[in-house]
Coordinates of C-alpha atoms in Angstrom, one line a residue:
Chain L
D1 CA -1.8 -7.9 -21.2
T2 CA 1.7 -9.4 -20.7
G3 CA 2.4 -7.7 -17.4
V4 CA 5.4 -5.7 -16.4
S5 CA 8.7 -6.9 -17.9
Q6 CA 12.2 -6.1 -16.8
N7 CA 15.5 -6.8 -18.6
P8 CA 18.0 -8.1 -17.8
R9 CA 16.9 -10.4 -15.0
H10 CA 20.4 -10.7 -13.7
K11 CA 23.4 -8.4 -14.1
I12 CA 26.9 -9.0 -12.7
T13 CA 29.3 -6.2 -13.0
K14 CA 32.6 -5.0 -11.6
R15 CA 32.8 -2.0 -9.3
G16 CA 33.2 1.2 -11.3
Q17 CA 31.3 0.0 -14.3
N18 CA 28.0 1.6 -15.6
V19 CA 24.9 -0.5 -15.9
T20 CA 21.5 0.1 -17.4
F21 CA 18.2 -1.6 -16.7
R22 CA 15.0 -1.5 -18.7
C23 CA 11.4 -1.7 -17.6
D24 CA 8.4 -2.2 -19.9
P25 CA 5.2 -1.4 -18.1
I26 CA 1.7 -2.6 -18.8
S27 CA 0.8 -0.9 -22.0
E28 CA -2.0 1.5 -20.9
H29 CA -0.4 2.3 -17.6
N30 CA 0.8 5.9 -17.3
R31 CA 2.6 5.7 -14.0
L32 CA 5.9 3.9 -13.6
Y33 CA 7.8 3.4 -10.4
W34 CA 11.3 2.1 -9.5
Y35 CA 12.1 0.5 -6.2
R36 CA 15.2 -1.1 -4.8
Q37 CA 15.1 -4.2 -2.6
T38 CA 18.2 -5.3 -0.6
L39 CA 18.5 -8.8 0.8
G40 CA 16.1 -9.4 3.7
Q41 CA 14.4 -6.0 3.3
G42 CA 11.3 -4.6 1.8
P43 CA 11.4 -2.6 -1.4
E44 CA 12.3 1.1 -1.0
F45 CA 11.0 3.7 -3.4
L46 CA 13.5 5.3 -5.8
T47 CA 11.5 7.4 -8.2
Y48 CA 8.3 7.6 -10.3
F49 CA 7.1 8.9 -13.6
Q50 CA 3.7 10.0 -14.8
N51 CA 3.9 9.6 -18.6
E52 CA 7.3 11.0 -19.5
A53 CA 7.6 13.4 -16.5
Q54 CA 9.7 12.3 -13.5
L55 CA 7.6 13.6 -10.7
E56 CA 9.3 12.4 -7.6
K57 CA 12.8 11.2 -6.5
S58 CA 13.9 9.6 -3.3
R59 CA 16.9 10.7 -1.4
L60 CA 18.2 7.2 -2.1
L61 CA 18.6 8.2 -5.7
S62 CA 22.2 9.6 -5.6
D63 CA 23.8 11.5 -8.4
R64 CA 25.1 8.3 -9.9
F65 CA 21.5 7.1 -10.6
S66 CA 19.5 8.4 -13.4
A67 CA 16.1 7.3 -14.7
E68 CA 14.3 8.2 -17.9
R69 CA 11.0 7.5 -19.6
P70 CA 11.5 9.3 -22.9
K71 CA 8.2 8.5 -24.6
G72 CA 6.1 7.7 -21.7
S73 CA 6.3 4.0 -22.3
F74 CA 9.4 2.0 -21.3
S75 CA 11.8 3.3 -18.7
T76 CA 15.5 2.9 -18.1
L77 CA 17.5 3.1 -14.9
E78 CA 21.2 3.8 -15.2
I79 CA 23.7 3.5 -12.4
Q80 CA 27.1 5.0 -13.1
R81 CA 30.4 4.0 -11.4
T82 CA 28.7 1.2 -9.6
E83 CA 29.6 0.4 -6.0
Q84 CA 29.2 -2.8 -4.0
G85 CA 26.5 -1.2 -2.0
D86 CA 24.4 -0.9 -5.2
S87 CA 24.0 -4.7 -5.2
A88 CA 20.2 -5.3 -4.9
M89 CA 17.1 -6.2 -6.7
Y90 CA 15.7 -3.4 -8.7
L91 CA 11.9 -3.6 -9.1
C92 CA 9.7 -1.7 -11.5
A93 CA 6.0 -1.3 -11.1
S94 CA 3.3 0.4 -13.1
S95 CA -0.2 1.7 -12.5
L96 CA -3.0 3.8 -13.9
V97 CA -3.3 7.3 -12.5
L98 CA -7.0 6.6 -11.6
A99 CA -6.1 3.3 -10.0
W100 CA -3.0 4.6 -8.3
N101 CA -3.4 2.3 -5.3
E102 CA -2.9 -0.9 -7.4
Q103 CA 0.7 -1.2 -8.6
F104 CA 1.7 -4.1 -10.7
F105 CA 5.3 -5.3 -10.2
G106 CA 7.8 -6.8 -12.6
P107 CA 10.1 -9.7 -11.7
G108 CA 13.0 -7.4 -11.0
T109 CA 16.6 -7.1 -12.1
R110 CA 19.1 -8.5 -9.7
L111 CA 22.4 -6.6 -9.7
T112 CA 25.6 -8.0 -8.2
V113 CA 28.6 -5.6 -8.0
L114 CA 31.9 -7.4 -7.5
Chain X
A1 CA 6.5 10.2 8.1
Q2 CA 4.8 6.9 7.8
S3 CA 6.5 3.6 8.6
V4 CA 5.5 -0.1 8.7
T5 CA 6.7 -2.8 11.1
Q6 CA 6.3 -6.5 10.5
L7 CA 6.8 -8.5 13.6
G8 CA 8.6 -11.7 12.9
S9 CA 10.9 -12.0 9.9
H10 CA 10.2 -15.7 9.7
V11 CA 6.9 -17.5 10.6
S12 CA 6.5 -21.3 10.4
V13 CA 3.2 -23.1 10.4
S14 CA 2.0 -26.6 9.7
E15 CA -0.2 -27.3 6.7
G16 CA -3.8 -26.7 7.7
A17 CA -2.9 -24.4 10.6
L18 CA -3.9 -20.8 11.0
V19 CA -1.7 -18.2 9.4
L20 CA -1.2 -14.9 11.2
L21 CA 1.3 -12.4 9.9
R22 CA 1.5 -9.2 11.9
C23 CA 1.8 -5.6 10.6
N24 CA 1.7 -2.3 12.5
Y25 CA 1.9 1.1 10.9
S26 CA 2.8 4.5 12.0
S27 CA 1.1 7.4 10.3
S28 CA -0.2 10.8 11.3
V29 CA -3.1 10.5 9.0
P30 CA -5.3 7.5 8.0
P31 CA -3.3 5.4 5.6
Y32 CA -4.1 3.1 2.8
L33 CA -2.7 -0.4 3.6
F34 CA -1.7 -3.3 1.4
W35 CA -0.4 -6.8 1.6
Y36 CA 1.8 -8.1 -1.2
V37 CA 3.2 -11.6 -1.7
Q38 CA 6.5 -12.4 -3.4
Y39 CA 7.4 -15.9 -4.6
P40 CA 11.0 -16.8 -5.3
N41 CA 12.4 -15.0 -8.4
Q42 CA 9.1 -13.3 -9.0
G43 CA 7.7 -9.8 -8.6
L44 CA 5.3 -8.7 -5.9
Q45 CA 1.7 -9.6 -6.3
L46 CA -1.1 -7.7 -4.5
L47 CA -3.0 -9.9 -2.1
L48 CA -5.4 -7.3 -0.7
K49 CA -5.8 -3.6 0.1
Y50 CA -7.6 -1.4 2.6
T51 CA -8.7 2.0 1.3
S52 CA -11.0 3.3 4.1
A53 CA -14.0 1.2 3.2
A54 CA -14.8 -2.0 5.1
T55 CA -12.3 -2.7 7.9
L56 CA -12.2 -6.4 7.1
V57 CA -10.7 -6.9 3.7
K58 CA -10.8 -10.2 1.8
G59 CA -8.1 -10.9 -0.8
I60 CA -7.0 -13.6 -3.1
N61 CA -6.0 -17.2 -2.1
G62 CA -8.2 -17.1 1.0
F63 CA -6.3 -14.4 2.8
E64 CA -8.0 -11.6 4.7
A65 CA -6.8 -8.7 6.9
E66 CA -8.5 -6.4 9.4
F67 CA -7.8 -2.8 9.8
K68 CA -7.8 -1.8 13.5
K69 CA -7.2 1.9 14.0
S70 CA -7.0 1.7 17.8
E71 CA -4.2 -0.8 17.5
T72 CA -2.6 0.7 14.3
S73 CA -2.6 -2.8 12.9
F74 CA -3.4 -4.6 9.7
H75 CA -2.6 -8.2 10.4
L76 CA -3.0 -10.8 7.6
T77 CA -4.7 -14.1 8.3
K78 CA -5.7 -17.3 6.5
P79 CA -7.6 -20.0 8.3
S80 CA -5.8 -23.0 6.8
A81 CA -2.3 -22.9 5.4
H82 CA -1.4 -24.6 2.2
M83 CA 2.0 -25.6 1.0
S84 CA 1.7 -23.1 -1.9
D85 CA 1.4 -20.3 0.6
A86 CA 5.1 -20.5 1.4
A87 CA 6.5 -17.1 0.2
E88 CA 7.6 -13.7 1.5
Y89 CA 4.8 -11.3 2.5
F90 CA 5.1 -7.6 2.6
C91 CA 2.8 -5.1 4.3
A92 CA 2.9 -1.6 2.8
T93 CA 1.3 1.8 3.4
W94 CA 0.4 4.8 1.3
V95 CA -0.4 8.2 2.7
I96 CA -2.0 10.7 0.4
N97 CA -0.1 13.9 0.2
A98 CA 3.0 12.3 1.7
G99 CA 4.6 11.2 -1.5
N100 CA 3.3 9.0 -4.3
M101 CA 5.0 5.9 -3.2
L102 CA 4.4 2.7 -1.2
T103 CA 6.3 2.4 2.1
F104 CA 7.1 -1.3 2.8
G105 CA 7.8 -3.3 5.9
G106 CA 10.8 -5.6 6.1
G107 CA 8.8 -8.6 5.1
T108 CA 7.9 -11.9 6.7
R109 CA 8.9 -15.2 5.2
L110 CA 6.2 -17.8 5.7
M111 CA 7.3 -21.4 5.8
V112 CA 4.6 -24.2 5.7
K113 CA 5.5 -27.6 7.1
P114 CA 3.8 -30.8 5.8

């Protein structure tokens, strides 16, 4: 069990560019969550998957954001046409369906949009 | 809709002193409640959780929290602070049938003075 991993850990991009982040959950976990954490705030829910199905999306997830989990294992979060307001820490978490109340978090990807 | 309020964005204690981090929740139905800790450049780690069993919950690293329905509170305590406790602490809630996500408070940064 190597825990939840996220890549890259840091990403600096210019406004208008597209970025993609990857999350590898704990191997047997079938639920995967994305959260966004801005400076000085708690994490905010973005979306979650159960296996490959995206079951819930927050209103925070604008049309420029898309998340996938094609084979029910790793997930990607893409932001198109980045804006300075997208600068934040993007956290991934995973859990078992039967242990839904225990989410394990990755270290996060810190995005800076210049 | 549920919400979580953490009173005090920064708390400073001396090493060996009592730690008290406050959390109040707002929910129309009994929630599940959690405390997470986040060390610099790391993901969130679950400290403890309340899931409608015992109202006094013991967690890792000597922390505990008490669920008080009449006060809608779930304050985190530790009898004696250690330098290694310096971190950001987040209270979170989960309400069944209100979305499969955690709702976090704004966080409290705990500083421990030698």
